[in-house]
Amino acid sequence: MAGEKVVLGLSGGVDSAVAALRLLQAGYEVTALYLDVGLGGAEAASENACRLGLAFQVAQVGDELERHVCQPFYEGYLAGRTPIPCAQCNPTVKFPALLRLADQMGAQYVATGHYARVGQGRDGGAVLLRGPEGNDQSYMLARLGRDTLARALFPLGGTPKTAVRREAELAGLPSAHRPDSMEICFIPDQDYAAWLDRRGGTPPPGNFVDRAGNVLGTHKGYHHYTLGQRRGLGVPSTGRLFVTAIRPERNEVVLSHGEGLEAQVVECAQLNWLGDTPLDGPRPVSVRLRHSRAAQAAQLIPLEGDRVRLCMGRPARAPTPGQLAVFYEDDLVLGSGWIL
């Protein structure tokens, strides 16, 4: 769309740089926006913008990130959950910041370097579709609203990551060979437990117990663990031990040899429905229960009070409170809910 304005979220990485390149090639007038969380990084984004000849702005979003992502992340771990910050950030920090600037500039669209697609549903509204197999990021976008999707462009669409890097190299982009960014932007060393400890108020050491309550050892604080974890436990055993439950009220971490980790039924709350037909009865879906997990077949059943139940086709391993369940119908993202 020649001459149409778009605000692009630009980092120092290769994905957003190639997204910018494709928008320029399509004739858009692109303004790049770097979202500064207070940890630096704007220089690499500015370098990409300079190479592409983009107008470049920086938005300070540290306060919004603290309110909508960091504090809930902290509170979630202290409640024994395993939060997923990127899925929280997209609808509450990243896209609102892009849309604010777009509205100020009179731009219809915002764009990012996510590997996902926007399509048109049977009801005429925007729908979210999977990206390419292997680096699909629709999971992380499943909390966006359809009104946001109607203004979103994902120029990388269904392109494999290897092709994106080749494109960046051919264009001489400085980010062509930069490693991918880390998942949690506000914890650069990825030591989330140390980050939680620095905020204070984290739980003290307590007991590892078996499912019958027998003490097996001492844990470092239950915020160091998540369901299904088997590494770093430090408890001698004749077989592999896994974290099977976290009991904040008793400061206990339950270990087993795998018993109790699988669930045939998973319940979720705070549904964000993105489908182009209403959820008015049971529906067969495929579901991802973590970003890293492959989709599994399930029956999605609406419940009262903004909740749904997933009856899994085969037992799901370690469905974890605080993680996101994302429901699919073929390539269409039907919606998501937080695992209880």
Short mmCIF file of the C-alpha atoms (twelve columns), coordinates in Angstrom:
data_MODEL
# 
_entry.id   MODEL 
# 
loop_
_atom_site.group_PDB 
_atom_site.id 
_atom_site.type_symbol 
_atom_site.label_atom_id 
_atom_site.label_alt_id 
_atom_site.label_comp_id 
_atom_site.label_asym_id 
_atom_site.label_seq_id 
_atom_site.Cartn_x 
_atom_site.Cartn_y 
_atom_site.Cartn_z 
_atom_site.pdbx_PDB_model_num 
ATOM 1   C CA . MET A 1   0.000   0.000   0.000  1 
ATOM 2   C CA . ALA A 2   2.176   2.785   -1.311 1 
ATOM 3   C CA . GLY A 3   2.576   5.726   1.028  1 
ATOM 4   C CA . GLU A 4   0.490   4.275   3.881  1 
ATOM 5   C CA . LYS A 5   1.978   4.871   7.327  1 
ATOM 6   C CA . VAL A 6   2.945   2.045   9.682  1 
ATOM 7   C CA . VAL A 7   4.664   2.026   13.082 1 
ATOM 8   C CA . LEU A 8   7.056   -0.887  13.438 1 
ATOM 9   C CA . GLY A 9   8.407   -2.224  16.717 1 
ATOM 10  C CA . LEU A 10  12.148  -2.348  15.981 1 
ATOM 11  C CA . SER A 11  14.812  -4.035  18.109 1 
ATOM 12  C CA . GLY A 12  18.421  -4.772  17.341 1 
ATOM 13  C CA . GLY A 13  17.539  -8.238  16.088 1 
ATOM 14  C CA . VAL A 14  17.155  -9.696  12.627 1 
ATOM 15  C CA . ASP A 15  13.393  -10.364 12.670 1 
ATOM 16  C CA . SER A 16  12.164  -6.802  13.081 1 
ATOM 17  C CA . ALA A 17  14.871  -5.520  10.697 1 
ATOM 18  C CA . VAL A 18  13.693  -7.813  7.884  1 
ATOM 19  C CA . ALA A 19  10.081  -6.948  8.722  1 
ATOM 20  C CA . ALA A 20  11.027  -3.280  8.180  1 
ATOM 21  C CA . LEU A 21  12.780  -4.118  4.915  1 
ATOM 22  C CA . ARG A 22  9.702   -5.913  3.583  1 
ATOM 23  C CA . LEU A 23  7.399   -3.059  4.563  1 
ATOM 24  C CA . LEU A 24  9.637   -0.597  2.731  1 
ATOM 25  C CA . GLN A 25  9.703   -2.825  -0.332 1 
ATOM 26  C CA . ALA A 26  5.892   -2.931  -0.252 1 
ATOM 27  C CA . GLY A 27  5.773   0.875   -0.317 1 
ATOM 28  C CA . TYR A 28  4.834   1.664   3.270  1 
ATOM 29  C CA . GLU A 29  6.076   4.782   5.063  1 
ATOM 30  C CA . VAL A 30  7.716   3.183   8.111  1 
ATOM 31  C CA . THR A 31  8.456   4.758   11.485 1 
ATOM 32  C CA . ALA A 32  10.504  2.539   13.789 1 
ATOM 33  C CA . LEU A 33  9.782   2.537   17.512 1 
ATOM 34  C CA . TYR A 34  12.173  1.036   20.055 1 
ATOM 35  C CA . LEU A 35  10.576  0.112   23.383 1 
ATOM 36  C CA . ASP A 36  13.082  0.925   26.138 1 
ATOM 37  C CA . VAL A 37  12.533  -1.019  29.365 1 
ATOM 38  C CA . GLY A 38  15.478  0.672   31.073 1 
ATOM 39  C CA . LEU A 39  18.182  -1.855  30.231 1 
ATOM 40  C CA . GLY A 40  19.672  -0.258  27.098 1 
ATOM 41  C CA . GLY A 41  19.706  -1.768  23.618 1 
ATOM 42  C CA . ALA A 42  18.488  1.241   21.663 1 
ATOM 43  C CA . GLU A 43  21.871  1.592   19.918 1 
ATOM 44  C CA . ALA A 44  21.485  -1.691  18.008 1 
ATOM 45  C CA . ALA A 45  17.933  -0.772  17.006 1 
ATOM 46  C CA . SER A 46  19.099  2.673   15.887 1 
ATOM 47  C CA . GLU A 47  21.793  1.014   13.772 1 
ATOM 48  C CA . ASN A 48  19.159  -1.080  11.997 1 
ATOM 49  C CA . ALA A 49  16.981  2.003   11.451 1 
ATOM 50  C CA . CYS A 50  19.915  3.993   10.078 1 
ATOM 51  C CA . ARG A 51  20.855  1.239   7.632  1 
ATOM 52  C CA . LEU A 52  17.256  1.108   6.371  1 
ATOM 53  C CA . GLY A 53  16.725  4.872   6.329  1 
ATOM 54  C CA . LEU A 54  13.846  4.755   8.820  1 
ATOM 55  C CA . ALA A 55  12.519  7.500   11.042 1 
ATOM 56  C CA . PHE A 56  13.393  6.283   14.546 1 
ATOM 57  C CA . GLN A 57  11.834  6.958   17.941 1 
ATOM 58  C CA . VAL A 58  12.295  5.564   21.448 1 
ATOM 59  C CA . ALA A 59  9.446   5.013   23.928 1 
ATOM 60  C CA . GLN A 60  10.165  4.567   27.639 1 
ATOM 61  C CA . VAL A 61  7.911   1.727   28.758 1 
ATOM 62  C CA . GLY A 62  9.591   0.723   32.029 1 
ATOM 63  C CA . ASP A 63  6.675   1.847   34.200 1 
ATOM 64  C CA . GLU A 64  4.112   -0.017  32.095 1 
ATOM 65  C CA . LEU A 65  6.295   -3.123  32.065 1 
ATOM 66  C CA . GLU A 66  6.639   -3.000  35.848 1 
ATOM 67  C CA . ARG A 67  2.888   -2.620  36.382 1 
ATOM 68  C CA . HIS A 68  1.584   -5.076  33.817 1 
ATOM 69  C CA . VAL A 69  4.369   -7.673  33.572 1 
ATOM 70  C CA . CYS A 70  7.107   -7.543  36.236 1 
ATOM 71  C CA . GLN A 71  4.912   -7.253  39.335 1 
ATOM 72  C CA . PRO A 72  2.447   -9.941  38.145 1 
ATOM 73  C CA . PHE A 73  5.456   -12.143 37.279 1 
ATOM 74  C CA . TYR A 74  6.777   -11.696 40.834 1 
ATOM 75  C CA . GLU A 75  3.399   -12.297 42.437 1 
ATOM 76  C CA . GLY A 76  2.781   -15.346 40.268 1 
ATOM 77  C CA . TYR A 77  5.943   -17.116 41.345 1 
ATOM 78  C CA . LEU A 78  5.268   -16.330 45.011 1 
ATOM 79  C CA . ALA A 79  1.825   -17.911 44.560 1 
ATOM 80  C CA . GLY A 80  3.417   -21.101 43.192 1 
ATOM 81  C CA . ARG A 81  2.596   -20.423 39.541 1 
ATOM 82  C CA . THR A 82  4.940   -20.199 36.524 1 
ATOM 83  C CA . PRO A 83  4.032   -16.987 34.672 1 
ATOM 84  C CA . ILE A 84  4.842   -16.350 31.014 1 
ATOM 85  C CA . PRO A 85  5.795   -12.670 30.672 1 
ATOM 86  C CA . CYS A 86  5.928   -12.287 26.875 1 
ATOM 87  C CA . ALA A 87  2.297   -13.329 26.486 1 
ATOM 88  C CA . GLN A 88  1.411   -10.674 29.087 1 
ATOM 89  C CA . CYS A 89  3.599   -7.978  27.549 1 
ATOM 90  C CA . ASN A 90  2.216   -8.075  24.010 1 
ATOM 91  C CA . PRO A 91  -1.371  -7.002  24.854 1 
ATOM 92  C CA . THR A 92  -0.540  -4.723  27.809 1 
ATOM 93  C CA . VAL A 93  2.757   -3.001  26.890 1 
ATOM 94  C CA . LYS A 94  4.152   -3.625  23.404 1 
ATOM 95  C CA . PHE A 95  1.099   -3.248  21.173 1 
ATOM 96  C CA . PRO A 96  -0.462  -0.418  23.213 1 
ATOM 97  C CA . ALA A 97  2.803   1.562   22.840 1 
ATOM 98  C CA . LEU A 98  2.880   0.959   19.080 1 
ATOM 99  C CA . LEU A 99  -0.777  1.910   18.727 1 
ATOM 100 C CA . ARG A 100 -0.338  5.115   20.765 1 
ATOM 101 C CA . LEU A 101 2.333   6.368   18.381 1 
ATOM 102 C CA . ALA A 102 0.328   5.178   15.364 1 
ATOM 103 C CA . ASP A 103 -2.683  7.166   16.551 1 
ATOM 104 C CA . GLN A 104 -0.546  10.257  17.137 1 
ATOM 105 C CA . MET A 105 0.857   9.988   13.599 1 
ATOM 106 C CA . GLY A 106 -2.388  9.074   11.888 1 
ATOM 107 C CA . ALA A 107 -1.033  5.638   10.953 1 
ATOM 108 C CA . GLN A 108 -3.543  2.843   10.363 1 
ATOM 109 C CA . TYR A 109 -1.138  -0.027  11.005 1 
ATOM 110 C CA . VAL A 110 1.415   -1.312  13.483 1 
ATOM 111 C CA . ALA A 111 3.873   -4.098  12.733 1 
ATOM 112 C CA . THR A 112 6.305   -6.434  14.478 1 
ATOM 113 C CA . GLY A 113 8.716   -9.174  13.477 1 
ATOM 114 C CA . HIS A 114 6.606   -11.982 14.942 1 
ATOM 115 C CA . TYR A 115 6.233   -15.202 12.974 1 
ATOM 116 C CA . ALA A 116 2.458   -15.258 12.630 1 
ATOM 117 C CA . ARG A 117 -0.214  -14.174 10.147 1 
ATOM 118 C CA . VAL A 118 -3.407  -12.151 10.179 1 
ATOM 119 C CA . GLY A 119 -6.314  -13.337 8.061  1 
ATOM 120 C CA . GLN A 120 -9.986  -12.550 7.578  1 
ATOM 121 C CA . GLY A 121 -12.516 -14.648 9.433  1 
ATOM 122 C CA . ARG A 122 -15.887 -15.881 8.262  1 
ATOM 123 C CA . ASP A 123 -17.475 -12.979 10.134 1 
ATOM 124 C CA . GLY A 124 -15.345 -10.448 8.245  1 
ATOM 125 C CA . GLY A 125 -13.128 -9.612  11.244 1 
ATOM 126 C CA . ALA A 126 -9.392  -10.115 11.656 1 
ATOM 127 C CA . VAL A 127 -8.168  -13.495 12.867 1 
ATOM 128 C CA . LEU A 128 -4.777  -14.757 14.012 1 
ATOM 129 C CA . LEU A 129 -3.140  -17.615 12.105 1 
ATOM 130 C CA . ARG A 130 -0.114  -19.768 12.855 1 
ATOM 131 C CA . GLY A 131 3.322   -18.870 11.560 1 
ATOM 132 C CA . PRO A 132 5.743   -21.330 9.974  1 
ATOM 133 C CA . GLU A 133 6.280   -24.688 11.614 1 
ATOM 134 C CA . GLY A 134 9.369   -24.597 13.795 1 
ATOM 135 C CA . ASN A 135 9.238   -20.905 14.696 1 
ATOM 136 C CA . ASP A 136 5.517   -20.141 14.948 1 
ATOM 137 C CA . GLN A 137 4.909   -17.342 17.490 1 
ATOM 138 C CA . SER A 138 1.118   -17.243 17.450 1 
ATOM 139 C CA . TYR A 139 1.191   -18.622 21.015 1 
ATOM 140 C CA . MET A 140 2.740   -15.383 22.289 1 
ATOM 141 C CA . LEU A 141 0.149   -13.264 20.460 1 
ATOM 142 C CA . ALA A 142 -2.942  -15.151 21.602 1 
ATOM 143 C CA . ARG A 143 -3.887  -12.540 24.234 1 
ATOM 144 C CA . LEU A 144 -4.271  -9.751  21.677 1 
ATOM 145 C CA . GLY A 145 -7.783  -8.580  20.848 1 
ATOM 146 C CA . ARG A 146 -9.314  -8.789  17.392 1 
ATOM 147 C CA . ASP A 147 -9.411  -4.986  17.217 1 
ATOM 148 C CA . THR A 148 -5.626  -4.944  17.622 1 
ATOM 149 C CA . LEU A 149 -5.192  -7.708  15.058 1 
ATOM 150 C CA . ALA A 150 -7.206  -5.643  12.569 1 
ATOM 151 C CA . ARG A 151 -4.411  -3.053  12.669 1 
ATOM 152 C CA . ALA A 152 -1.463  -5.479  12.890 1 
ATOM 153 C CA . LEU A 153 0.959   -6.445  10.129 1 
ATOM 154 C CA . PHE A 154 3.332   -9.392  10.493 1 
ATOM 155 C CA . PRO A 155 5.544   -9.102  7.402  1 
ATOM 156 C CA . LEU A 156 7.480   -12.289 8.143  1 
ATOM 157 C CA . GLY A 157 4.221   -14.227 7.822  1 
ATOM 158 C CA . GLY A 158 5.033   -17.837 7.038  1 
ATOM 159 C CA . THR A 159 8.729   -17.330 6.250  1 
ATOM 160 C CA . PRO A 160 11.191  -19.783 7.871  1 
ATOM 161 C CA . LYS A 161 13.858  -18.188 10.080 1 
ATOM 162 C CA . THR A 162 16.687  -19.444 7.851  1 
ATOM 163 C CA . ALA A 163 15.227  -17.547 4.888  1 
ATOM 164 C CA . VAL A 164 14.885  -14.394 6.999  1 
ATOM 165 C CA . ARG A 165 18.575  -14.511 7.919  1 
ATOM 166 C CA . ARG A 166 19.550  -14.988 4.272  1 
ATOM 167 C CA . GLU A 167 17.393  -12.005 3.319  1 
ATOM 168 C CA . ALA A 168 19.075  -9.863  5.995  1 
ATOM 169 C CA . GLU A 169 22.514  -10.934 4.807  1 
ATOM 170 C CA . LEU A 170 21.754  -10.090 1.174  1 
ATOM 171 C CA . ALA A 171 20.473  -6.665  2.249  1 
ATOM 172 C CA . GLY A 172 23.607  -6.004  4.311  1 
ATOM 173 C CA . LEU A 173 21.668  -5.532  7.531  1 
ATOM 174 C CA . PRO A 174 23.912  -5.286  10.627 1 
ATOM 175 C CA . SER A 175 21.647  -7.706  12.510 1 
ATOM 176 C CA . ALA A 176 21.923  -10.518 9.944  1 
ATOM 177 C CA . HIS A 177 24.065  -12.720 12.198 1 
ATOM 178 C CA . ARG A 178 23.092  -11.442 15.634 1 
ATOM 179 C CA . PRO A 179 21.852  -14.212 17.922 1 
ATOM 180 C CA . ASP A 180 18.168  -14.321 18.741 1 
ATOM 181 C CA . SER A 181 17.083  -12.227 21.710 1 
ATOM 182 C CA . MET A 182 16.497  -13.862 25.081 1 
ATOM 183 C CA . GLU A 183 12.961  -14.655 26.105 1 
ATOM 184 C CA . ILE A 184 12.642  -12.462 29.226 1 
ATOM 185 C CA . CYS A 185 13.820  -8.971  28.297 1 
ATOM 186 C CA . PHE A 186 13.842  -7.635  31.868 1 
ATOM 187 C CA . ILE A 187 16.028  -10.477 33.166 1 
ATOM 188 C CA . PRO A 188 19.077  -10.289 30.857 1 
ATOM 189 C CA . ASP A 189 20.962  -13.156 32.538 1 
ATOM 190 C CA . GLN A 190 17.781  -15.315 32.516 1 
ATOM 191 C CA . ASP A 191 18.268  -16.159 36.227 1 
ATOM 192 C CA . TYR A 192 14.687  -15.473 37.181 1 
ATOM 193 C CA . ALA A 193 15.051  -16.823 40.749 1 
ATOM 194 C CA . ALA A 194 17.891  -14.380 41.486 1 
ATOM 195 C CA . TRP A 195 15.779  -11.565 39.995 1 
ATOM 196 C CA . LEU A 196 12.908  -12.532 42.296 1 
ATOM 197 C CA . ASP A 197 15.246  -12.682 45.301 1 
ATOM 198 C CA . ARG A 198 16.525  -9.167  44.558 1 
ATOM 199 C CA . ARG A 199 12.950  -7.856  44.805 1 
ATOM 200 C CA . GLY A 200 12.682  -9.343  48.286 1 
ATOM 201 C CA . GLY A 201 10.004  -11.297 50.075 1 
ATOM 202 C CA . THR A 202 10.775  -14.618 48.396 1 
ATOM 203 C CA . PRO A 203 10.175  -17.824 50.344 1 
ATOM 204 C CA . PRO A 204 12.921  -19.366 52.492 1 
ATOM 205 C CA . PRO A 205 14.222  -22.913 52.078 1 
ATOM 206 C CA . GLY A 206 11.708  -25.615 52.907 1 
ATOM 207 C CA . ASN A 207 11.070  -29.302 52.493 1 
ATOM 208 C CA . PHE A 208 11.069  -31.505 49.444 1 
ATOM 209 C CA . VAL A 209 8.417   -34.134 50.193 1 
ATOM 210 C CA . ASP A 210 7.009   -37.162 48.435 1 
ATOM 211 C CA . ARG A 211 3.312   -37.464 47.633 1 
ATOM 212 C CA . ALA A 212 2.675   -39.016 51.064 1 
ATOM 213 C CA . GLY A 213 4.333   -36.058 52.825 1 
ATOM 214 C CA . ASN A 214 7.604   -37.785 53.762 1 
ATOM 215 C CA . VAL A 215 10.556  -35.374 53.813 1 
ATOM 216 C CA . LEU A 216 13.130  -36.091 51.070 1 
ATOM 217 C CA . GLY A 217 15.426  -33.090 51.426 1 
ATOM 218 C CA . THR A 218 15.587  -29.307 51.496 1 
ATOM 219 C CA . HIS A 219 14.677  -26.983 48.641 1 
ATOM 220 C CA . LYS A 220 16.133  -23.501 48.048 1 
ATOM 221 C CA . GLY A 221 12.752  -21.754 48.036 1 
ATOM 222 C CA . TYR A 222 9.812   -22.967 45.985 1 
ATOM 223 C CA . HIS A 223 10.158  -20.080 43.491 1 
ATOM 224 C CA . HIS A 224 13.209  -21.917 42.083 1 
ATOM 225 C CA . TYR A 225 11.019  -24.728 40.709 1 
ATOM 226 C CA . THR A 226 8.298   -25.442 38.178 1 
ATOM 227 C CA . LEU A 227 6.132   -28.481 37.486 1 
ATOM 228 C CA . GLY A 228 7.902   -31.243 35.581 1 
ATOM 229 C CA . GLN A 229 11.386  -29.992 36.505 1 
ATOM 230 C CA . ARG A 230 13.939  -32.725 37.134 1 
ATOM 231 C CA . ARG A 231 17.281  -30.916 37.003 1 
ATOM 232 C CA . GLY A 232 18.896  -29.086 39.891 1 
ATOM 233 C CA . LEU A 233 16.908  -30.832 42.626 1 
ATOM 234 C CA . GLY A 234 19.915  -32.247 44.509 1 
ATOM 235 C CA . VAL A 235 17.923  -35.095 46.068 1 
ATOM 236 C CA . PRO A 236 19.485  -38.583 45.895 1 
ATOM 237 C CA . SER A 237 17.198  -41.208 44.385 1 
ATOM 238 C CA . THR A 238 17.305  -44.571 42.661 1 
ATOM 239 C CA . GLY A 239 15.391  -43.087 39.704 1 
ATOM 240 C CA . ARG A 240 14.647  -39.695 38.193 1 
ATOM 241 C CA . LEU A 241 12.638  -37.343 40.371 1 
ATOM 242 C CA . PHE A 242 10.318  -34.652 39.044 1 
ATOM 243 C CA . VAL A 243 8.580   -31.689 40.628 1 
ATOM 244 C CA . THR A 244 4.966   -32.829 40.826 1 
ATOM 245 C CA . ALA A 245 3.367   -30.055 42.880 1 
ATOM 246 C CA . ILE A 246 4.242   -26.769 44.597 1 
ATOM 247 C CA . ARG A 247 2.522   -26.008 47.897 1 
ATOM 248 C CA . PRO A 248 3.149   -22.344 48.796 1 
ATOM 249 C CA . GLU A 249 0.938   -22.500 51.887 1 
ATOM 250 C CA . ARG A 250 3.205   -25.194 53.380 1 
ATOM 251 C CA . ASN A 251 6.459   -24.100 51.722 1 
ATOM 252 C CA . GLU A 252 6.777   -27.575 50.206 1 
ATOM 253 C CA . VAL A 253 7.837   -28.896 46.819 1 
ATOM 254 C CA . VAL A 254 6.425   -32.342 46.037 1 
ATOM 255 C CA . LEU A 255 8.636   -34.803 44.152 1 
ATOM 256 C CA . SER A 256 7.753   -38.078 42.493 1 
ATOM 257 C CA . HIS A 257 9.091   -40.466 39.866 1 
ATOM 258 C CA . GLY A 258 6.496   -39.058 37.474 1 
ATOM 259 C CA . GLU A 259 3.294   -40.129 39.209 1 
ATOM 260 C CA . GLY A 260 0.737   -37.321 39.312 1 
ATOM 261 C CA . LEU A 261 2.347   -35.296 36.534 1 
ATOM 262 C CA . GLU A 262 -0.136  -36.178 33.812 1 
ATOM 263 C CA . ALA A 263 -3.622  -34.726 33.547 1 
ATOM 264 C CA . GLN A 264 -6.555  -35.816 31.397 1 
ATOM 265 C CA . VAL A 265 -8.487  -32.616 32.203 1 
ATOM 266 C CA . VAL A 266 -7.082  -29.076 32.225 1 
ATOM 267 C CA . GLU A 267 -9.116  -26.048 33.278 1 
ATOM 268 C CA . CYS A 268 -8.389  -22.468 32.205 1 
ATOM 269 C CA . ALA A 269 -9.718  -19.046 33.151 1 
ATOM 270 C CA . GLN A 270 -9.843  -15.547 31.636 1 
ATOM 271 C CA . LEU A 271 -10.674 -16.703 28.134 1 
ATOM 272 C CA . ASN A 272 -9.569  -14.502 25.221 1 
ATOM 273 C CA . TRP A 273 -11.711 -15.725 22.319 1 
ATOM 274 C CA . LEU A 274 -10.330 -14.918 18.869 1 
ATOM 275 C CA . GLY A 275 -12.401 -17.329 16.808 1 
ATOM 276 C CA . ASP A 276 -14.718 -16.158 14.047 1 
ATOM 277 C CA . THR A 277 -17.657 -18.143 15.443 1 
ATOM 278 C CA . PRO A 278 -18.836 -18.139 19.087 1 
ATOM 279 C CA . LEU A 279 -17.850 -20.812 21.578 1 
ATOM 280 C CA . ASP A 280 -21.377 -21.970 22.350 1 
ATOM 281 C CA . GLY A 281 -20.705 -25.643 22.940 1 
ATOM 282 C CA . PRO A 282 -17.986 -28.320 23.022 1 
ATOM 283 C CA . ARG A 283 -15.522 -28.035 20.180 1 
ATOM 284 C CA . PRO A 284 -12.636 -30.248 18.989 1 
ATOM 285 C CA . VAL A 285 -9.364  -28.300 19.014 1 
ATOM 286 C CA . SER A 286 -5.645  -28.728 19.134 1 
ATOM 287 C CA . VAL A 287 -4.021  -27.023 22.099 1 
ATOM 288 C CA . ARG A 288 -0.555  -25.907 23.126 1 
ATOM 289 C CA . LEU A 289 -0.035  -25.822 26.874 1 
ATOM 290 C CA . ARG A 290 3.402   -24.199 26.691 1 
ATOM 291 C CA . HIS A 291 5.205   -22.233 24.014 1 
ATOM 292 C CA . SER A 292 7.718   -25.038 23.584 1 
ATOM 293 C CA . ARG A 293 5.132   -27.831 23.436 1 
ATOM 294 C CA . ALA A 294 3.637   -29.389 20.340 1 
ATOM 295 C CA . ALA A 295 -0.125  -29.093 19.971 1 
ATOM 296 C CA . GLN A 296 -2.299  -31.942 21.274 1 
ATOM 297 C CA . ALA A 297 -5.864  -32.915 20.431 1 
ATOM 298 C CA . ALA A 298 -8.517  -31.969 22.979 1 
ATOM 299 C CA . GLN A 299 -12.192 -31.203 23.432 1 
ATOM 300 C CA . LEU A 300 -12.787 -27.588 24.477 1 
ATOM 301 C CA . ILE A 301 -15.839 -27.194 26.724 1 
ATOM 302 C CA . PRO A 302 -17.158 -23.779 27.855 1 
ATOM 303 C CA . LEU A 303 -17.923 -23.413 31.560 1 
ATOM 304 C CA . GLU A 304 -19.639 -20.721 33.589 1 
ATOM 305 C CA . GLY A 305 -17.668 -17.736 34.812 1 
ATOM 306 C CA . ASP A 306 -15.233 -17.135 31.940 1 
ATOM 307 C CA . ARG A 307 -13.672 -20.578 32.234 1 
ATOM 308 C CA . VAL A 308 -13.158 -23.514 29.905 1 
ATOM 309 C CA . ARG A 309 -12.284 -27.162 30.341 1 
ATOM 310 C CA . LEU A 310 -9.949  -29.110 28.082 1 
ATOM 311 C CA . CYS A 311 -10.551 -32.856 27.911 1 
ATOM 312 C CA . MET A 312 -7.281  -34.068 26.472 1 
ATOM 313 C CA . GLY A 313 -7.133  -36.770 23.813 1 
ATOM 314 C CA . ARG A 314 -4.143  -38.198 25.661 1 
ATOM 315 C CA . PRO A 315 -2.922  -37.130 29.098 1 
ATOM 316 C CA . ALA A 316 -1.019  -33.837 29.128 1 
ATOM 317 C CA . ARG A 317 2.311   -33.804 30.917 1 
ATOM 318 C CA . ALA A 318 2.674   -31.207 33.675 1 
ATOM 319 C CA . PRO A 319 0.066   -28.595 32.686 1 
ATOM 320 C CA . THR A 320 1.372   -25.701 34.745 1 
ATOM 321 C CA . PRO A 321 -0.641  -22.998 36.542 1 
ATOM 322 C CA . GLY A 322 0.294   -19.581 35.180 1 
ATOM 323 C CA . GLN A 323 1.122   -20.836 31.711 1 
ATOM 324 C CA . LEU A 324 -1.099  -20.180 28.711 1 
ATOM 325 C CA . ALA A 325 -3.266  -22.701 26.892 1 
ATOM 326 C CA . VAL A 326 -3.769  -21.682 23.252 1 
ATOM 327 C CA . PHE A 327 -6.511  -23.348 21.211 1 
ATOM 328 C CA . TYR A 328 -6.282  -23.941 17.447 1 
ATOM 329 C CA . GLU A 329 -8.553  -25.088 14.650 1 
ATOM 330 C CA . ASP A 330 -6.110  -26.037 11.892 1 
ATOM 331 C CA . ASP A 331 -4.073  -22.798 11.436 1 
ATOM 332 C CA . LEU A 332 -6.674  -20.557 13.078 1 
ATOM 333 C CA . VAL A 333 -6.002  -19.395 16.649 1 
ATOM 334 C CA . LEU A 334 -9.361  -19.764 18.363 1 
ATOM 335 C CA . GLY A 335 -8.283  -18.233 21.661 1 
ATOM 336 C CA . SER A 336 -6.434  -18.768 24.907 1 
ATOM 337 C CA . GLY A 337 -6.869  -19.079 28.658 1 
ATOM 338 C CA . TRP A 338 -4.604  -19.130 31.700 1 
ATOM 339 C CA . ILE A 339 -4.084  -22.613 33.148 1 
ATOM 340 C CA . LEU A 340 -5.464  -23.008 36.673 1 
# 
